Coordinates of C-alpha atoms in Angstrom, one line a residue:
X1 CA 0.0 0.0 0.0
X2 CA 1.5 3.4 -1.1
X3 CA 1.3 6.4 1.1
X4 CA 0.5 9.4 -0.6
X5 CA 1.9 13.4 1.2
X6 CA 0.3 16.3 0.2
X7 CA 1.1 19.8 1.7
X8 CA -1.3 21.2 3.6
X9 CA -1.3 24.4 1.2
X10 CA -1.9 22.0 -2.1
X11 CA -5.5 20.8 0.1
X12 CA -7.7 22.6 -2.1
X13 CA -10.2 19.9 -2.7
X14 CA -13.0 19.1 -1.1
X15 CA -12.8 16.9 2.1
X16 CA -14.9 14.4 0.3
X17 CA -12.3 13.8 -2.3
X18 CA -9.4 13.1 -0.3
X19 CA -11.9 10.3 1.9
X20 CA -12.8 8.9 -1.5
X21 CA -8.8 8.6 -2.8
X22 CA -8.1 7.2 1.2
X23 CA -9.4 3.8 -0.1
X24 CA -6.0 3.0 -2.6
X25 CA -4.3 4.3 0.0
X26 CA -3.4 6.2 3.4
X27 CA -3.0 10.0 2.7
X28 CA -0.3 11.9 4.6
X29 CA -1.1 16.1 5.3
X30 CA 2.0 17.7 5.4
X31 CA 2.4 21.2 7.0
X32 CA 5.9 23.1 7.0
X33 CA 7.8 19.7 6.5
X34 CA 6.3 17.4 8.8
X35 CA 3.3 14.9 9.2
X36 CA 0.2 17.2 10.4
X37 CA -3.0 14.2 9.6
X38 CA -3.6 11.5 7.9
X39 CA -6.7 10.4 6.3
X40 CA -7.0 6.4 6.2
X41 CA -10.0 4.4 4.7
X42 CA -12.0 3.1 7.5
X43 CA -11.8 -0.7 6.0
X44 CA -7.9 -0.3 5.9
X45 CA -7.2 0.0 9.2
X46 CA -8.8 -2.0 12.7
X47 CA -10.4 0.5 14.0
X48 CA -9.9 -0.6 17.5
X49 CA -5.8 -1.2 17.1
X50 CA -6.8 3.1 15.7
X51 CA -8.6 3.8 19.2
X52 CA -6.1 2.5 21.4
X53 CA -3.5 4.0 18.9
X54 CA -4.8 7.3 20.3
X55 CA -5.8 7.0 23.5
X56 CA -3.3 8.7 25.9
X57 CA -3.9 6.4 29.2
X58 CA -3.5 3.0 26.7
X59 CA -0.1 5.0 25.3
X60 CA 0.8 6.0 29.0
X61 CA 0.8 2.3 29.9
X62 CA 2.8 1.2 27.1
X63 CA 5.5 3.9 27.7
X64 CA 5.3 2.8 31.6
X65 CA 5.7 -1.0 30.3
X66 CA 8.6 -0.3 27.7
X67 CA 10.5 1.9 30.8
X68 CA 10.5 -1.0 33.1
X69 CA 11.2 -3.8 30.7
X70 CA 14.6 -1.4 29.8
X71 CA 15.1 -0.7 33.8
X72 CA 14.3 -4.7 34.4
X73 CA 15.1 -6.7 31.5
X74 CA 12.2 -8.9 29.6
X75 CA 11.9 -12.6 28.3
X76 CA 13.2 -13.2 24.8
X77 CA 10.0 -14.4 22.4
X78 CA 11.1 -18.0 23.3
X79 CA 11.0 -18.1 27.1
X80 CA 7.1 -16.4 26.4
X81 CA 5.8 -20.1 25.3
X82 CA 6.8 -21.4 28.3
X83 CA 4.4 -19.7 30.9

């Protein structure tokens, strides 16, 4: 799946358009250099991997989790199939 940019300032078009063109393809907004939105077609993406994608307590517990599995070491992906 390509990923298309556009600058902010070249989104003339109507909304519409861009969620029509979002089905080939995820659509990058660009303002001053650097990712601003990004319009996705709804059956592209799982909607609840999108939810929990933005959803700042889910994100605070995988920051939390990723801090104390650097501070106190993990299990590698073999050890996991043995609990």
């Amino acid at each position: 799946m390509t990923v298309q940019t556009l600058d902010i300032t070249e989104a003339t078009r109507p909304l519409a358009e861009y969620a029509q063109k979002a089905d080939l393809g995820p659509i990058l907004i660009m303002a001053d250099g650097q990712p601003l939105a990004v319009i996705i077609g709804a059956e592209t993406i799982d909607l609840e991997a999108l939810s929990l994608s933005t959803n700042p307590q889910f994100l605070s517990l995988i920051e939390k989790s990723r801090k104390r599995q650097k501070k106190e070491g993990g299990i590698s992906s073999d050890e996991r199939w043995h609990f």
